[in-house]
Coordinates of C-alpha atoms and ligand atoms in Angstrom, one line a residue:
M227 CA 164.3 33.8 68.9
S228 CA 167.7 32.5 68.0
V229 CA 168.5 32.5 64.4
L230 CA 170.1 29.0 64.7
E231 CA 169.4 26.2 67.1
T232 CA 170.7 22.8 66.9
R233 CA 169.0 20.4 69.2
D234 CA 170.7 16.9 69.9
L235 CA 172.0 16.9 66.2
R236 CA 173.3 13.5 65.1
T237 CA 175.0 13.2 61.8
Y238 CA 176.5 9.9 60.8
Y239 CA 178.5 8.5 57.7
S240 CA 177.8 4.9 56.4
L241 CA 181.0 3.0 55.4
V242 CA 181.1 -0.5 54.1
N243 CA 181.1 -2.3 57.4
S244 CA 180.6 0.4 59.9
V245 CA 179.0 3.7 60.8
V246 CA 181.1 6.8 61.7
Y247 CA 179.3 8.9 64.5
A248 CA 180.8 12.2 63.3
V249 CA 178.4 14.4 65.3
D250 CA 176.7 12.7 68.0
G251 CA 174.1 14.9 70.0
V252 CA 175.2 18.5 69.5
S253 CA 173.1 21.4 70.8
F254 CA 173.9 25.2 70.6
D255 CA 172.2 28.3 69.5
I256 CA 173.3 31.6 67.8
E257 CA 171.5 34.9 68.2
A258 CA 171.4 37.6 65.6
G259 CA 174.6 39.9 65.7
E260 CA 176.4 37.1 67.6
T261 CA 179.5 35.1 66.5
F262 CA 179.6 31.6 67.9
G263 CA 183.0 29.9 67.5
L264 CA 183.3 26.2 67.1
A265 CA 186.8 24.9 67.9
G266 CA 188.5 21.6 68.2
E267 CA 191.1 19.3 66.6
S268 CA 190.6 18.1 63.0
G269 CA 188.1 15.2 62.6
C270 CA 186.1 16.4 65.7
G271 CA 183.0 16.9 63.7
K272 CA 183.1 20.8 63.2
T273 CA 182.7 20.7 59.4
T274 CA 180.1 18.0 59.6
V275 CA 178.0 20.4 61.9
A276 CA 178.3 23.0 59.1
K277 CA 177.6 20.7 56.4
S278 CA 174.5 19.4 58.1
I279 CA 173.2 22.9 58.6
M280 CA 173.7 23.6 54.9
K281 CA 172.5 20.1 54.1
I282 CA 175.4 19.6 51.6
L283 CA 176.5 16.2 53.3
S284 CA 178.3 13.7 51.0
D285 CA 176.1 10.7 49.7
N286 CA 177.0 8.6 52.5
G287 CA 176.4 11.2 55.2
Y288 CA 172.9 11.5 56.8
I289 CA 171.2 13.2 59.7
A290 CA 170.2 10.3 62.0
G291 CA 168.4 12.7 64.5
G292 CA 167.8 15.9 66.2
K293 CA 166.7 19.2 64.9
I294 CA 168.2 22.2 63.1
L295 CA 166.0 25.3 63.5
I296 CA 166.6 28.4 61.4
D297 CA 164.4 31.2 62.5
G298 CA 162.3 28.6 64.4
E299 CA 161.8 26.3 61.2
D300 CA 163.2 22.9 61.5
I301 CA 165.0 22.2 58.3
V302 CA 165.9 18.5 58.8
P303 CA 162.7 17.2 57.4
L304 CA 162.8 19.6 54.3
S305 CA 163.1 18.0 50.9
E306 CA 166.0 19.1 48.6
E307 CA 163.5 21.3 46.7
D308 CA 162.5 23.1 49.9
I309 CA 166.0 23.4 51.3
K310 CA 167.2 25.3 48.1
K311 CA 164.8 28.1 49.4
V312 CA 166.6 28.3 52.7
R313 CA 170.4 28.1 51.3
W314 CA 171.6 31.5 50.3
R315 CA 168.4 33.2 51.4
K316 CA 168.5 32.2 55.2
V317 CA 172.0 30.5 55.5
S318 CA 175.2 30.8 53.4
M319 CA 178.7 29.3 53.9
I320 CA 182.0 30.5 53.0
F321 CA 185.0 28.0 52.8
Q322 CA 188.8 28.0 53.3
Y323 CA 189.7 27.6 49.7
A324 CA 188.3 30.6 47.8
M325 CA 190.1 29.7 44.6
N326 CA 188.0 26.6 44.2
A327 CA 184.8 28.4 44.8
F328 CA 184.8 30.3 41.5
N329 CA 184.9 28.7 38.0
P330 CA 188.3 30.0 36.7
V331 CA 187.0 30.5 33.2
L332 CA 184.1 32.9 34.1
K333 CA 184.3 36.5 35.4
V334 CA 183.8 36.8 39.2
G335 CA 180.9 39.3 38.8
D336 CA 179.1 37.0 36.2
Q337 CA 179.2 34.1 38.7
I338 CA 177.6 36.2 41.5
A339 CA 175.0 37.7 39.2
E340 CA 174.0 34.3 38.0
I341 CA 172.8 33.5 41.5
L342 CA 170.6 36.6 41.4
F343 CA 169.2 35.7 37.9
E344 CA 168.4 32.1 38.8
K345 CA 167.3 32.3 42.5
E346 CA 165.6 35.7 42.6
G347 CA 164.7 36.4 38.9
Y348 CA 166.7 39.7 38.8
S349 CA 167.0 41.5 35.4
K350 CA 170.5 41.7 34.0
D351 CA 170.8 45.6 35.1
E352 CA 169.5 44.8 38.5
A353 CA 171.7 41.8 39.1
Y354 CA 174.9 43.7 38.1
D355 CA 173.9 46.7 40.2
R356 CA 173.6 44.4 43.2
V357 CA 177.0 42.8 42.4
R358 CA 178.7 46.3 42.3
E359 CA 176.8 47.1 45.7
L360 CA 178.0 43.8 47.2
F361 CA 181.6 44.5 46.0
S362 CA 181.5 47.8 47.7
M363 CA 180.2 46.3 50.9
V364 CA 183.2 43.9 51.1
E365 CA 185.5 46.8 50.1
L366 CA 186.4 45.6 46.5
E367 CA 186.4 48.2 43.7
P368 CA 183.0 47.8 41.8
S369 CA 184.8 47.7 38.5
R370 CA 186.5 44.5 39.3
I371 CA 183.4 42.6 38.9
Y372 CA 184.6 42.0 35.2
D373 CA 187.8 40.3 36.4
Y374 CA 188.5 36.6 36.3
P375 CA 189.3 34.8 39.5
H376 CA 193.1 34.5 38.8
E377 CA 193.3 38.3 38.6
F378 CA 192.5 38.5 42.2
S379 CA 194.8 38.0 45.1
R380 CA 193.7 35.5 47.7
G381 CA 192.4 38.1 50.0
M382 CA 190.4 39.7 47.3
R383 CA 189.0 36.3 46.3
Q384 CA 187.9 35.7 49.9
R385 CA 186.2 39.0 49.9
A386 CA 184.4 38.0 46.7
I387 CA 183.3 34.8 48.3
I388 CA 181.8 36.8 51.2
A389 CA 180.1 39.0 48.7
Q390 CA 178.6 36.0 46.9
A391 CA 177.5 34.5 50.2
L392 CA 175.7 37.7 51.1
A393 CA 174.0 38.1 47.8
L394 CA 170.5 37.1 49.0
N395 CA 170.8 38.7 52.5
P396 CA 171.2 35.5 54.7
R397 CA 170.4 35.9 58.4
L398 CA 173.2 33.3 59.2
L399 CA 176.7 32.9 57.7
I400 CA 178.8 29.9 58.3
A401 CA 182.5 30.5 57.9
D402 CA 184.5 27.4 57.9
E403 CA 188.2 28.1 58.3
P404 CA 187.7 31.4 56.2
V405 CA 191.2 32.8 57.0
T406 CA 193.3 29.7 57.5
A407 CA 195.0 29.7 54.0
L408 CA 195.7 33.5 54.3
D409 CA 198.8 35.4 55.7
V410 CA 198.4 37.0 59.0
V411 CA 198.0 40.6 57.7
T412 CA 195.2 39.5 55.3
Q413 CA 193.6 37.4 58.0
G414 CA 193.3 40.5 60.2
K415 CA 191.6 42.5 57.4
I416 CA 189.1 39.6 56.6
I417 CA 188.2 39.3 60.3
K418 CA 187.6 43.1 60.4
L419 CA 185.5 42.9 57.3
L420 CA 183.3 40.1 58.8
K421 CA 182.9 42.1 62.0
K422 CA 182.0 45.3 60.1
L423 CA 179.4 43.3 57.9
Q424 CA 178.0 41.6 61.0
R425 CA 177.4 45.0 62.6
E426 CA 175.8 46.3 59.4
L427 CA 173.6 43.4 58.6
N428 CA 172.8 42.0 62.1
L429 CA 174.4 38.6 61.0
A430 CA 174.5 35.5 63.0
I431 CA 177.8 33.9 62.4
L432 CA 179.0 30.3 62.9
F433 CA 182.7 30.6 62.7
I434 CA 184.8 27.3 62.6
T435 CA 188.4 26.9 62.9
H436 CA 191.1 24.9 64.7
D437 CA 193.0 28.2 65.3
L438 CA 192.1 29.2 68.9
S439 CA 193.8 32.7 68.5
V440 CA 191.4 33.4 65.6
I441 CA 188.3 32.0 67.7
A442 CA 189.4 34.2 70.6
E443 CA 189.4 37.2 68.4
V444 CA 186.2 36.9 66.5
S445 CA 183.8 35.0 68.9
D446 CA 181.3 36.1 71.5
R447 CA 180.6 32.6 72.7
V448 CA 182.7 29.4 71.9
G449 CA 181.8 25.8 71.7
I450 CA 184.7 23.2 72.0
M451 CA 184.1 19.9 70.2
Y452 CA 185.7 16.6 70.9
A453 CA 185.0 13.4 69.0
G454 CA 181.6 14.5 67.8
N455 CA 180.4 16.2 71.0
L456 CA 180.4 19.6 72.4
V457 CA 182.4 19.3 75.7
E458 CA 182.4 23.1 76.8
V459 CA 180.3 26.0 75.7
G460 CA 180.5 29.6 77.1
D461 CA 181.6 33.2 76.8
V462 CA 184.8 33.1 74.8
V463 CA 186.9 35.0 77.6
R464 CA 185.7 32.8 80.4
V465 CA 186.3 29.7 78.5
F466 CA 189.9 30.6 77.5
K467 CA 190.6 32.2 81.1
E468 CA 188.8 29.5 83.2
P469 CA 188.2 26.3 81.2
L470 CA 186.1 23.7 83.0
H471 CA 186.7 20.7 80.8
P472 CA 190.3 19.0 80.9
Y473 CA 190.1 18.8 77.1
T474 CA 189.7 22.5 76.6
A475 CA 192.5 23.2 79.1
K476 CA 194.8 20.9 77.2
L477 CA 193.8 22.5 73.9
I478 CA 194.6 26.0 75.2
G479 CA 197.9 24.8 76.7
A480 CA 198.9 23.3 73.4
F481 CA 198.3 26.5 71.6
P482 CA 200.7 29.5 71.5
S483 CA 199.7 32.2 74.0
I484 CA 196.1 33.5 73.4
I485 CA 195.5 35.4 76.6
G486 CA 198.3 36.0 79.1
E487 CA 202.0 35.6 79.1
K488 CA 204.0 33.0 77.0
K489 CA 204.7 29.7 78.5
R490 CA 205.9 26.2 77.4
L491 CA 203.4 24.5 75.2
E492 CA 201.6 21.5 76.5
F493 CA 201.2 18.3 74.5
I494 CA 197.9 16.3 74.5
P495 CA 198.9 12.6 74.6
G496 CA 197.3 10.2 72.2
A497 CA 195.0 10.8 69.3
P498 CA 191.2 11.5 68.9
P499 CA 189.2 8.2 68.9
D500 CA 188.1 6.3 65.9
L501 CA 184.5 7.6 65.5
S502 CA 183.2 4.4 64.2
S503 CA 184.0 2.6 67.7
P504 CA 184.5 5.5 70.2
P505 CA 185.5 4.5 73.6
P506 CA 182.6 4.0 76.3
G507 CA 181.9 6.6 78.9
C508 CA 183.7 9.9 78.4
K509 CA 185.2 9.8 75.0
F510 CA 188.3 11.8 76.3
H511 CA 189.0 9.3 79.0
P512 CA 192.0 7.5 77.2
R513 CA 193.7 10.8 76.9
C514 CA 192.7 12.5 80.1
P515 CA 194.9 12.7 83.1
Y516 CA 192.0 13.0 85.6
A517 CA 190.2 10.0 84.4
K518 CA 188.5 7.8 87.2
D519 CA 186.4 4.6 87.0
I520 CA 183.2 6.4 86.2
C521 CA 184.7 8.1 83.2
R522 CA 185.1 4.7 81.7
K523 CA 181.5 3.8 82.1
E524 CA 179.2 6.7 82.1
K525 CA 179.0 9.5 79.4
P526 CA 179.0 12.8 81.0
V527 CA 176.4 15.3 79.9
L528 CA 176.8 18.8 78.9
R529 CA 175.5 20.8 82.0
E530 CA 175.7 24.3 83.2
V531 CA 178.6 24.4 85.9
K532 CA 178.7 28.1 86.2
K533 CA 176.1 30.7 84.8
D534 CA 176.0 30.2 81.1
H535 CA 179.1 28.3 81.2
L536 CA 178.6 24.5 80.3
S537 CA 180.9 21.6 80.5
A538 CA 180.6 17.8 79.8
C539 CA 182.8 16.3 82.4
H540 CA 181.9 14.5 85.6
F541 CA 184.3 16.5 87.6
S542 CA 183.9 20.0 86.2
G543 CA 184.2 22.6 88.8
E544 CA 186.2 20.4 91.1
L545 CA 189.5 20.2 89.0
D546 CA 192.4 22.4 89.3
L547 CA 193.0 22.8 85.6
Ligands
SF4_821 FE1 188.4 13.5 82.0 FE2 186.6 12.0 83.3 FE3 186.2 14.6 82.9 FE4 186.2 12.9 80.9 S1 184.7 12.9 82.6 S2 187.1 14.9 80.9 S3 187.8 11.5 81.6 S4 187.7 13.7 84.2

């Protein structure tokens, strides 16, 4: 059984006079020990997928339909009281801005220990032993649990955030742009750490970033999102070497070399659509050089074009991308 399955997930935001269709029918799954990368331009719905799984949407956000199965249990209908038993224990999330994740006037170790007191009823000694163990797991010196957040470097704070996220042994870790604010050397170290922890704990990881070179490095499979939909899903090497969707091909072309030799960067004309009134048919049609009449009328479905390689384009497999 997959650790995570989303089925036709739809998450919208209510505005005063309109509805933003931020995630509009997204289905994917992640196995234990697997990293699924979610990529796409800003505003395509990646973070909304993550917040839906954590059920931490803003007040005007709501899940309008679909399922989110964690270890086979659909968490969409759960009350806030019941979802608290799932958060941290089954699914945890780490964010880009580690500095904001800790209260600056409290010691880092105290803040992690608090989760263990509150949620699991640990005694003080048990909680601090566990925090020291977590610090060792993320390769921080255990004596540093008594430091304040400002005494940590950015990389150390990100390690502490990972330690906090793993405190209650979740099966699924959502990492939303976890290395974006870090320098390249620290990025590499954090990615290496996440891979090590994944092997040791058999974690399923949902890794979200706009940075395709990071996605290529960390993911087993990748999903490319555009305007609230997955437009391509498959093995990361195959998707990057032989993309089936014009948007994926353009996105790869617009990024400095991921696989293969360096070449002139492409430019994706236009901008992503307004998600409160997306274009009919294929949402990419106003920007797609291959668009035909059918693209302006019929929405393409995500379908298996090659074995385990899915694409949502009427002409996938026929185009020379
Ligand atoms: Fe382009 Fe049409 Fe394919 Fe959409 S369905 S990506 S517009 S060719």
